[in-house]
Short mmCIF file of C-alpha atoms in Angstrom, two decimals:
data_model
loop_
_atom_site.label_atom_id
_atom_site.label_comp_id
_atom_site.label_asym_id
_atom_site.label_seq_id
_atom_site.Cartn_x
_atom_site.Cartn_y
_atom_site.Cartn_z
CA UNK Y 1 2.05 109.36 140.93
CA UNK Y 2 -1.07 107.29 141.55
CA UNK Y 3 -2.41 104.75 138.89
CA UNK Y 4 -6.26 105.70 138.51
CA UNK Y 5 -7.43 102.26 139.81
CA UNK Y 6 -7.15 103.58 143.77
CA UNK Y 7 -10.65 103.06 144.12
CA UNK Y 8 -10.13 98.90 142.62
CA UNK Y 9 -7.43 97.74 145.56
CA UNK Y 10 -11.37 98.48 148.30
CA UNK Y 11 -13.16 96.23 146.46
CA UNK Y 12 -12.21 92.76 147.34
CA UNK Y 13 -14.47 90.64 145.71
CA UNK Y 14 -13.14 92.34 142.28
CA UNK Y 15 -9.80 91.83 143.79
CA UNK Y 16 -10.03 87.77 143.61
CA UNK Y 17 -11.65 87.31 140.68
CA UNK Y 18 -8.80 89.70 138.92
CA UNK Y 19 -6.19 88.00 141.03
CA UNK Y 20 -7.42 83.98 139.19
CA UNK Y 21 -7.77 86.12 136.09
CA UNK Y 22 -4.33 87.78 136.09
CA UNK Y 23 -2.36 83.69 136.86
CA UNK Y 24 -3.92 82.19 134.47
CA UNK Y 25 -3.24 84.72 131.73
CA UNK Y 26 1.00 84.67 133.67
CA UNK Y 27 0.73 80.96 132.57
CA UNK Y 28 -0.90 81.79 129.23
CA UNK Y 29 1.67 84.37 128.09
CA UNK Y 30 4.64 82.47 129.51
CA UNK Y 31 5.76 84.39 132.20
CA UNK Y 32 6.63 81.37 133.79
CA UNK Y 33 10.06 79.55 136.14
CA UNK Y 34 10.11 76.49 137.48
CA UNK Y 35 9.83 75.50 140.86
CA UNK Y 36 12.00 75.62 144.01
CA UNK Y 37 11.30 71.81 144.72
CA UNK Y 38 12.43 70.97 140.87
CA UNK Y 39 14.54 73.75 140.27
CA UNK Y 40 16.01 71.36 136.49
CA UNK Y 41 12.86 70.01 135.30
CA UNK Y 42 10.30 71.91 133.29
CA UNK Y 43 8.05 68.42 134.51
CA UNK Y 44 5.90 71.03 136.44
CA UNK Y 45 6.54 74.86 136.24
CA UNK Y 46 4.78 77.62 138.10
CA UNK Y 47 3.95 81.39 137.59
CA UNK Y 48 6.89 83.85 137.89
CA UNK Y 49 5.93 86.47 141.01
CA UNK Y 50 4.19 89.13 139.16
CA UNK Y 51 1.89 92.72 141.05
CA UNK Y 52 -1.84 92.32 140.58
CA UNK Y 53 -1.78 95.88 138.85
CA UNK Y 54 1.23 97.70 136.62
CA UNK Y 55 2.47 100.30 138.74
CA UNK Y 56 2.79 104.39 138.28
CA UNK Y 57 6.19 105.70 137.16
CA UNK Y 58 6.19 109.22 136.00
CA UNK Y 59 6.65 109.68 132.18
CA UNK Y 60 9.16 112.50 132.48
CA UNK Y 61 11.83 109.94 134.15
CA UNK Y 62 10.33 107.04 132.41
CA UNK Y 63 11.61 109.20 128.99
CA UNK Y 64 14.73 110.01 131.09
CA UNK Y 65 16.01 106.39 131.67
CA UNK Y 66 15.40 105.86 128.64
CA UNK Y 67 16.83 108.61 126.33
CA UNK Y 68 20.44 108.08 129.04
CA UNK Y 69 20.88 104.90 127.42
CA UNK Y 70 22.82 105.18 124.62
CA UNK Y 71 24.94 107.43 126.62
CA UNK Y 72 25.59 104.41 129.18
CA UNK Y 73 26.12 102.13 127.18
CA UNK Y 74 29.16 104.47 125.28
CA UNK Y 75 30.41 104.20 129.22
CA UNK Y 76 30.69 101.38 129.64
CA UNK Y 77 32.62 100.69 126.78
CA UNK Y 78 34.55 103.47 127.32
CA UNK Y 79 35.35 101.94 130.52
CA UNK Y 80 36.14 98.62 128.71
CA UNK Y 81 39.23 99.38 126.64
CA UNK Y 82 40.91 102.26 130.29
CA UNK Y 83 43.57 100.13 131.17
CA UNK Y 84 44.70 102.44 133.44
CA UNK Y 85 41.05 103.87 134.69
CA UNK Y 86 40.83 100.39 135.63
CA UNK Y 87 43.87 99.49 137.20
CA UNK Y 88 43.88 102.88 139.31
CA UNK Y 89 40.27 102.61 140.09
CA UNK Y 90 40.26 99.42 141.11
CA UNK Y 91 43.53 99.10 143.60
CA UNK Y 92 42.75 99.45 146.64
CA UNK Y 93 39.81 96.63 145.93
CA UNK Y 94 41.67 94.78 144.50
CA UNK Y 95 43.69 93.74 147.79
CA UNK Y 96 40.97 93.03 149.95
CA UNK Y 97 38.99 91.44 147.01
CA UNK Y 98 39.92 88.17 145.83
CA UNK Y 99 36.53 87.56 143.25
CA UNK Y 100 37.50 91.24 141.77
CA UNK Y 101 41.36 90.02 141.61
CA UNK Y 102 40.99 87.22 139.82
CA UNK Y 103 38.87 88.72 137.23
CA UNK Y 104 41.37 91.51 137.23
CA UNK Y 105 44.60 89.02 136.55
CA UNK Y 106 43.00 88.07 133.68
CA UNK Y 107 42.03 90.60 132.68
CA UNK Y 108 45.50 91.72 132.96
CA UNK Y 109 47.38 88.97 131.41
CA UNK Y 110 44.82 88.47 128.15
CA UNK Y 111 46.24 92.31 127.40
CA UNK Y 112 49.32 91.47 127.82
CA UNK Y 113 49.42 88.53 125.77
CA UNK Y 114 47.44 90.63 123.13
CA UNK Y 115 43.54 90.89 122.14
CA UNK Y 116 42.58 87.87 120.39
CA UNK Y 117 38.88 89.12 120.29
CA UNK Y 118 38.09 92.41 117.67
CA UNK Y 119 34.24 91.83 117.75
CA UNK Y 120 32.68 93.55 121.27
CA UNK Y 121 29.00 92.54 122.63
CA UNK Y 122 27.45 94.47 125.35
CA UNK Y 123 24.59 93.83 126.47
CA UNK Y 124 23.46 96.00 129.91
CA UNK Y 125 20.86 96.63 132.43
CA UNK Y 126 20.74 100.44 134.32
CA UNK Y 127 18.54 100.05 136.93
CA UNK Y 128 17.16 103.02 138.79
CA UNK Y 129 14.98 104.07 141.67
CA UNK Y 130 12.87 107.08 141.72
CA UNK Y 131 14.24 109.46 144.72
CA UNK Y 132 11.24 111.31 146.74
CA UNK Y 133 13.03 114.75 147.44
CA UNK Y 134 12.49 117.35 150.37
CA UNK Y 135 10.10 119.46 147.85
CA UNK Y 136 8.60 115.56 147.22
CA UNK Y 137 8.98 115.90 143.74
CA UNK Y 138 10.48 112.27 141.75
CA UNK Y 139 13.99 112.56 140.17
CA UNK Y 140 15.51 109.60 138.08
CA UNK Y 141 18.65 108.15 140.03
CA UNK Y 142 20.93 105.18 139.59
CA UNK Y 143 21.04 102.02 141.56
CA UNK Y 144 23.64 100.02 139.23
CA UNK Y 145 24.81 99.05 136.80
CA UNK Y 146 24.57 95.90 135.73
CA UNK Y 147 27.24 94.39 132.70
CA UNK Y 148 26.72 90.60 133.20
CA UNK Y 149 24.21 87.95 133.04
CA UNK Y 150 21.03 91.11 133.17
CA UNK Y 151 17.99 89.13 133.21
CA UNK Y 152 14.70 88.55 133.03
CA UNK Y 153 14.39 90.65 128.93
CA UNK Y 154 12.46 88.06 128.17
CA UNK Y 155 10.13 87.72 130.76
CA UNK Y 156 9.56 91.24 131.14
CA UNK Y 157 8.77 90.85 127.29
CA UNK Y 158 5.02 89.33 128.28
CA UNK Y 159 4.32 91.13 131.85
CA UNK Y 160 2.33 93.16 129.84
CA UNK Y 161 -0.11 91.20 128.30
CA UNK Y 162 -0.70 90.11 131.65
CA UNK Y 163 -2.09 93.42 133.12
CA UNK Y 164 -3.63 94.42 129.91
CA UNK Y 165 -6.21 91.43 130.50
CA UNK Y 166 -6.03 92.14 134.03
CA UNK Y 167 -7.77 95.85 133.75
CA UNK Y 168 -9.50 94.87 131.32
CA UNK Y 169 -11.63 92.41 133.37
CA UNK Y 170 -11.39 95.18 136.34
CA UNK Y 171 -13.16 97.79 133.42
CA UNK Y 172 -10.20 99.10 132.55
CA UNK Y 173 -9.79 98.96 128.56
CA UNK Y 174 -8.64 102.19 128.15
CA UNK Y 175 -6.05 102.19 130.78
CA UNK Y 176 -5.14 99.21 129.25
CA UNK Y 177 -4.65 100.14 125.62
CA UNK Y 178 -2.04 102.95 127.05
CA UNK Y 179 -0.18 100.03 128.31
CA UNK Y 180 2.93 99.97 126.71
CA UNK Y 181 4.89 97.53 123.73
CA UNK Y 182 8.13 96.11 125.48
CA UNK Y 183 10.42 93.25 124.15
CA UNK Y 184 14.03 93.48 125.22
CA UNK Y 185 14.11 89.87 124.31
CA UNK Y 186 14.56 90.86 120.48
CA UNK Y 187 16.97 93.96 120.88
CA UNK Y 188 19.12 91.33 123.23
CA UNK Y 189 18.84 88.36 120.67
CA UNK Y 190 19.55 91.41 117.81
CA UNK Y 191 22.73 92.32 119.79
CA UNK Y 192 23.92 88.57 119.25
CA UNK Y 193 23.02 87.78 116.39
CA UNK Y 194 24.58 90.76 114.88
CA UNK Y 195 27.86 89.66 116.92
CA UNK Y 196 27.79 86.54 115.50
CA UNK Y 197 27.41 87.74 112.50
CA UNK Y 198 30.24 90.06 112.68
CA UNK Y 199 32.75 87.52 113.67
CA UNK Y 200 32.37 85.93 110.12
CA UNK Y 201 31.81 81.98 110.08
CA UNK Y 202 28.69 80.56 109.37
CA UNK Y 203 28.47 77.28 111.09
CA UNK Y 204 30.01 78.67 114.29
CA UNK Y 205 27.99 79.16 116.84
CA UNK Y 206 26.73 80.83 119.63
CA UNK Y 207 26.99 79.48 123.29
CA UNK Y 208 24.80 80.61 126.36
CA UNK Y 209 26.73 79.83 129.97
CA UNK Y 210 24.13 79.04 132.93
CA UNK Y 211 24.16 77.90 136.17
CA UNK Y 212 23.78 74.50 137.26
CA UNK Y 213 20.49 75.58 138.82
CA UNK Y 214 17.91 76.72 136.65
CA UNK Y 215 14.72 77.54 137.69
CA UNK Y 216 14.65 80.68 135.60
CA UNK Y 217 15.85 78.93 131.88
CA UNK Y 218 12.19 80.43 130.26
CA UNK Y 219 13.70 83.94 130.57
CA UNK Y 220 17.13 82.79 128.78
CA UNK Y 221 14.95 80.42 125.77
CA UNK Y 222 13.32 83.87 124.56
CA UNK Y 223 16.48 84.71 123.46
CA UNK Y 224 17.85 80.93 123.11
CA UNK Y 225 19.64 78.87 125.75
CA UNK Y 226 23.16 77.01 125.21
CA UNK Y 227 24.50 74.44 127.20
CA UNK Y 228 27.48 73.32 128.82
CA UNK Y 229 31.02 73.86 127.63
CA UNK Y 230 33.16 71.35 127.39
CA UNK Y 231 35.43 73.51 124.96
CA UNK Y 232 39.17 74.00 124.09
CA UNK Y 233 41.39 77.59 122.11
CA UNK Y 234 43.57 75.87 119.15
CA UNK Y 235 46.62 77.99 118.66
CA UNK Y 236 44.67 80.44 115.99
CA UNK Y 237 42.45 81.62 118.87
CA UNK Y 238 39.64 79.23 117.63
CA UNK Y 239 37.11 78.70 120.49
CA UNK Y 240 35.54 75.28 119.69
CA UNK Y 241 32.97 73.23 121.80
CA UNK Y 242 32.32 69.65 120.91
CA UNK Y 243 33.66 70.51 118.07
CA UNK Y 244 32.11 73.41 116.79
CA UNK Y 245 33.67 76.53 116.51
CA UNK Y 246 32.13 79.09 118.69
CA UNK Y 247 31.58 82.82 118.07
CA UNK Y 248 29.21 84.22 121.02
CA UNK Y 249 29.51 83.21 124.72
CA UNK Y 250 26.94 84.55 126.69
CA UNK Y 251 26.89 84.86 130.26
CA UNK Y 252 24.19 83.71 132.11
CA UNK Y 253 26.24 82.97 135.01
CA UNK Y 254 29.88 84.01 136.10
CA UNK Y 255 29.36 86.86 138.51
CA UNK Y 256 29.59 86.05 142.15
CA UNK Y 257 32.06 83.97 143.68
CA UNK Y 258 30.78 80.30 143.85
CA UNK Y 259 29.81 80.13 139.93
CA UNK Y 260 33.60 79.21 139.80
CA UNK Y 261 36.12 76.19 140.81
CA UNK Y 262 39.86 76.00 139.83
CA UNK Y 263 38.50 74.56 136.65
CA UNK Y 264 36.33 77.22 135.73
CA UNK Y 265 38.61 79.81 136.21
CA UNK Y 266 40.34 78.36 134.05
CA UNK Y 267 37.90 78.24 131.03
CA UNK Y 268 37.34 81.53 131.63
CA UNK Y 269 41.12 82.31 130.65
CA UNK Y 270 40.68 80.02 127.65
CA UNK Y 271 37.54 82.06 126.73
CA UNK Y 272 39.17 85.14 127.05
CA UNK Y 273 41.97 84.63 124.98
CA UNK Y 274 39.73 82.70 121.96
CA UNK Y 275 38.27 85.68 119.76
CA UNK Y 276 35.10 84.54 120.23
CA UNK Y 277 33.03 86.97 121.28
CA UNK Y 278 32.94 87.48 124.99
CA UNK Y 279 29.33 89.08 126.55
CA UNK Y 280 30.98 90.39 128.71
CA UNK Y 281 35.06 89.95 127.70
CA UNK Y 282 36.57 90.15 131.53
CA UNK Y 283 37.26 94.45 131.10
CA UNK Y 284 33.51 94.88 130.88
CA UNK Y 285 32.29 92.76 133.30
CA UNK Y 286 34.51 94.59 135.48
CA UNK Y 287 33.21 98.16 134.30
CA UNK Y 288 30.35 97.06 136.17
CA UNK Y 289 31.57 96.97 139.59
CA UNK Y 290 30.72 99.31 142.26
CA UNK Y 291 33.87 100.07 143.19
CA UNK Y 292 34.05 101.83 139.23
CA UNK Y 293 31.04 103.25 139.66
CA UNK Y 294 31.54 104.68 142.06
CA UNK Y 295 34.84 106.93 140.67
CA UNK Y 296 32.38 107.77 138.35
CA UNK Y 297 30.77 110.47 140.23
CA UNK Y 298 33.83 111.69 140.70
CA UNK Y 299 34.87 115.38 139.19
CA UNK Y 300 36.06 115.57 136.04
CA UNK Y 301 35.78 111.58 135.90
CA UNK Y 302 33.56 111.71 132.82
CA UNK Y 303 35.05 114.42 131.42
CA UNK Y 304 38.29 111.87 131.17
CA UNK Y 305 36.32 109.10 129.37
CA UNK Y 306 33.66 110.88 127.44
CA UNK Y 307 36.03 113.76 126.11
CA UNK Y 308 34.17 116.07 123.66
CA UNK Y 309 30.43 114.30 124.81
CA UNK Y 310 28.96 117.37 126.75
CA UNK Y 311 25.34 116.90 126.23
CA UNK Y 312 25.92 113.05 127.42
CA UNK Y 313 27.98 113.41 130.27
CA UNK Y 314 25.46 116.05 131.18
CA UNK Y 315 22.96 112.78 131.26
CA UNK Y 316 25.16 110.97 133.22
CA UNK Y 317 25.80 113.02 136.05
CA UNK Y 318 21.89 113.67 136.11
CA UNK Y 319 21.20 110.33 136.86
CA UNK Y 320 23.72 109.58 139.88
CA UNK Y 321 23.14 109.64 143.59
CA UNK Y 322 25.80 110.86 146.16
CA UNK Y 323 28.14 107.97 145.85
CA UNK Y 324 31.40 107.96 148.67
CA UNK Y 325 34.88 105.92 148.86
CA UNK Y 326 36.15 103.68 151.57
CA UNK Y 327 39.91 103.63 150.44
CA UNK Y 328 42.23 104.38 153.12
CA UNK Y 329 42.93 107.90 154.45
CA UNK Y 330 40.80 111.36 155.85
CA UNK Y 331 38.01 110.97 152.93
CA UNK Y 332 37.65 107.10 153.55
CA UNK Y 333 37.61 107.60 157.02
CA UNK Y 334 35.42 110.99 157.22
CA UNK Y 335 32.75 109.27 155.53
CA UNK Y 336 32.71 106.22 158.16
CA UNK Y 337 32.08 107.82 160.90
CA UNK Y 338 29.24 109.88 159.31
CA UNK Y 339 27.65 106.76 157.76
CA UNK Y 340 28.03 105.04 161.85
CA UNK Y 341 25.89 108.09 163.29
CA UNK Y 342 23.57 108.27 160.59
CA UNK Y 343 23.51 104.25 158.76
CA UNK Y 344 19.31 104.94 157.54
CA UNK Y 345 21.15 107.70 155.56
CA UNK Y 346 23.44 105.01 153.38
CA UNK Y 347 23.41 102.17 151.65
CA UNK Y 348 27.15 99.99 151.85
CA UNK Y 349 27.48 98.53 149.07
CA UNK Y 350 29.78 95.39 148.61
CA UNK Y 351 31.77 94.38 144.62
CA UNK Y 352 28.54 91.78 144.04
CA UNK Y 353 26.24 91.16 141.12
CA UNK Y 354 22.83 89.07 141.60
CA UNK Y 355 20.89 91.17 144.71
CA UNK Y 356 20.51 90.79 148.28
CA UNK Y 357 24.20 91.76 149.48
CA UNK Y 358 23.64 95.06 149.94
CA UNK Y 359 23.94 96.67 154.35
CA UNK Y 360 21.26 99.46 155.64
CA UNK Y 361 20.26 100.61 159.06
CA UNK Y 362 21.92 98.42 161.56
CA UNK Y 363 23.34 96.08 160.15
CA UNK Y 364 25.11 98.72 157.87
CA UNK Y 365 26.96 100.39 160.98
CA UNK Y 366 27.73 96.91 162.80
CA UNK Y 367 29.88 96.40 160.14
CA UNK Y 368 31.45 99.15 159.39
CA UNK Y 369 31.89 99.47 163.16
CA UNK Y 370 33.78 96.25 162.67
CA UNK Y 371 35.99 96.92 159.37
CA UNK Y 372 36.67 101.37 159.76
CA UNK Y 373 40.02 100.85 160.74
CA UNK Y 374 40.94 97.94 158.03
CA UNK Y 375 41.55 97.79 155.07
CA UNK Y 376 38.56 95.05 154.05
CA UNK Y 377 36.40 98.59 154.11
CA UNK Y 378 37.84 98.87 150.92
CA UNK Y 379 35.78 96.41 149.26
CA UNK Y 380 32.99 98.31 149.80
CA UNK Y 381 31.18 101.60 148.80
CA UNK Y 382 28.96 103.65 150.04
CA UNK Y 383 25.73 105.73 148.38
CA UNK Y 384 23.20 107.61 149.64
CA UNK Y 385 19.54 105.99 150.14
CA UNK Y 386 17.17 107.00 147.26
CA UNK Y 387 13.71 107.32 149.30
CA UNK Y 388 11.38 106.20 146.43
CA UNK Y 389 7.55 107.38 147.59
CA UNK Y 390 5.31 103.95 148.29
CA UNK Y 391 2.34 102.92 146.56
CA UNK Y 392 -0.15 99.70 147.44
CA UNK Y 393 -0.68 96.85 144.91
CA UNK Y 394 -0.94 93.39 145.42
CA UNK Y 395 2.39 90.64 144.88
CA UNK Y 396 0.97 87.30 143.19
CA UNK Y 397 2.95 84.37 144.64
CA UNK Y 398 2.17 80.69 143.80
CA UNK Y 399 0.92 79.11 146.90
CA UNK Y 400 0.87 83.23 149.07
CA UNK Y 401 -1.61 84.59 150.72
CA UNK Y 402 -3.40 87.61 148.36
CA UNK Y 403 -2.73 90.60 150.70
CA UNK Y 404 -2.64 93.82 149.90
CA UNK Y 405 1.16 95.75 150.31
CA UNK Y 406 3.46 99.04 150.62
CA UNK Y 407 5.55 98.89 147.61
CA UNK Y 408 7.86 100.28 145.56
CA UNK Y 409 9.80 99.94 142.21
CA UNK Y 410 13.17 100.08 140.35
CA UNK Y 411 12.81 100.67 136.28
CA UNK Y 412 15.86 98.86 134.54
CA UNK Y 413 16.63 99.86 131.01
CA UNK Y 414 18.48 97.12 128.70
CA UNK Y 415 21.59 98.19 126.21
CA UNK Y 416 23.23 96.52 123.81
CA UNK Y 417 26.11 97.37 121.72
CA UNK Y 418 28.40 96.17 119.63
CA UNK Y 419 31.91 97.43 118.34
CA UNK Y 420 33.99 96.15 115.43
CA UNK Y 421 37.54 96.90 116.61
CA UNK Y 422 36.64 100.49 116.94
CA UNK Y 423 33.83 100.79 115.68
CA UNK Y 424 30.77 101.41 116.91
CA UNK Y 425 27.67 99.27 114.64
CA UNK Y 426 24.68 98.46 116.66
CA UNK Y 427 24.05 100.87 119.92
CA UNK Y 428 20.48 101.53 121.58
CA UNK Y 429 18.01 100.47 124.15
CA UNK Y 430 16.21 97.52 124.26
CA UNK Y 431 13.17 97.92 126.34
CA UNK Y 432 12.64 97.99 129.55
CA UNK Y 433 12.01 96.12 133.27
CA UNK Y 434 9.92 97.34 136.22
CA UNK Y 435 10.36 94.92 139.63
CA UNK Y 436 8.36 96.29 142.92
CA UNK Y 437 8.89 94.62 145.96
CA UNK Y 438 6.77 95.17 149.84
CA UNK Y 439 9.00 98.50 151.86
CA UNK Y 440 10.04 95.88 154.47
CA UNK Y 441 12.64 94.45 152.44
CA UNK Y 442 15.12 96.89 151.55
CA UNK Y 443 17.24 94.64 149.33
CA UNK Y 444 17.42 92.32 146.09
CA UNK Y 445 15.43 90.76 143.42
CA UNK Y 446 12.97 88.77 141.32
CA UNK Y 447 16.11 85.96 141.24
CA UNK Y 448 16.79 86.23 144.79
CA UNK Y 449 12.83 86.46 145.97
CA UNK Y 450 11.90 89.31 146.97
CA UNK Y 451 11.25 92.22 143.88
CA UNK Y 452 8.14 90.80 141.42
CA UNK Y 453 7.48 91.20 138.05
CA UNK Y 454 6.16 94.53 136.98
CA UNK Y 455 4.78 96.99 134.10
CA UNK Y 456 4.84 100.61 134.13
CA UNK Y 457 1.64 102.87 133.32
CA UNK Y 458 3.08 106.02 132.57
CA UNK Y 459 1.25 108.60 134.19
#
């Protein structure tokens, strides 16, 4: 799975020149982040971390990932509408995970009061790695699906142009011409615009909810950012911000406990009660939990959620890695013991988004030994550890030395769908994101400071 520039990696002078061109190209194209020192000011910015060279991706697996995205959109939407499935699946988790429990309580409360929302917008990203089996043949395996605040659709729209410039400098113009066009931010914006249109008020606004610390502001500006929210909902279910009616609420935060204090939880309930299109609504956020991911792998579950969609189910199931429940009982006891005995085979995953939360190896073993007889273990799931084939590349970070690293990549496909009542009016794959990291880092994304932006070069 090698890209056609192995020769370049050994040419130190060419690499130094290419790196200089790459940094300037990133700044020119707008592949930008605010600095750690001043995360809320744009007076001084720097380039977002990225690979010097695009990484090889098997074309068949790339096409497979795109082909299944509309199926995953339908699946997430179906889960969000299935009260009984979410109730059953999360029953053990909400007893020990306060964050998931609070989300679930709001979900149930709003259902009991009656949904005011009739238009639903889903923006998600399904993430994969290329698992090399015993015979070395790579297979597409899903890591997770992000149903809230799926990021880097903006910056990745600009990354291929940077890599194109680098390849041309290295005398690889033909290869540069083969880099794929990619514009997830356009697809995301089209979804938001369609939801706004169906809401049906010309004077209503789109509101972005963002974190207080905003290094990744330029990624969000690609779809355009709103502001912090002092809002209200009137008796008719109209949500307003500073006196303006809100049609669409787009979350770029709200996926970890630190995003919430009591006032924020009250605001989340207020929003869920409103007519505004939430992206996501709480049911869709719950559909992206790791426990739901694990439950989907059980025989018969997909068939119940997507009745009659045999081909879609086959495409979805082909991407599943081994997923295992840690619920109390014989099944959970057995897999916990297996993982403690052989921790390098597995990943221990909590119900959290944002990167940097998963446990591996010795740390996995220690945590499982501590909680193996406690209901606390039900707040995690186990997944088979995916083992991709590493490749050499340079990871460019501001103020860091230029050195070659052994790397692995993760491919994400953005999905956008809009449903009005029971009718699906938009369902599409909106673009891709390739992130690459050095193999010594087990977990973490770009925002977490571990992975860097990349572009796929199909082989």
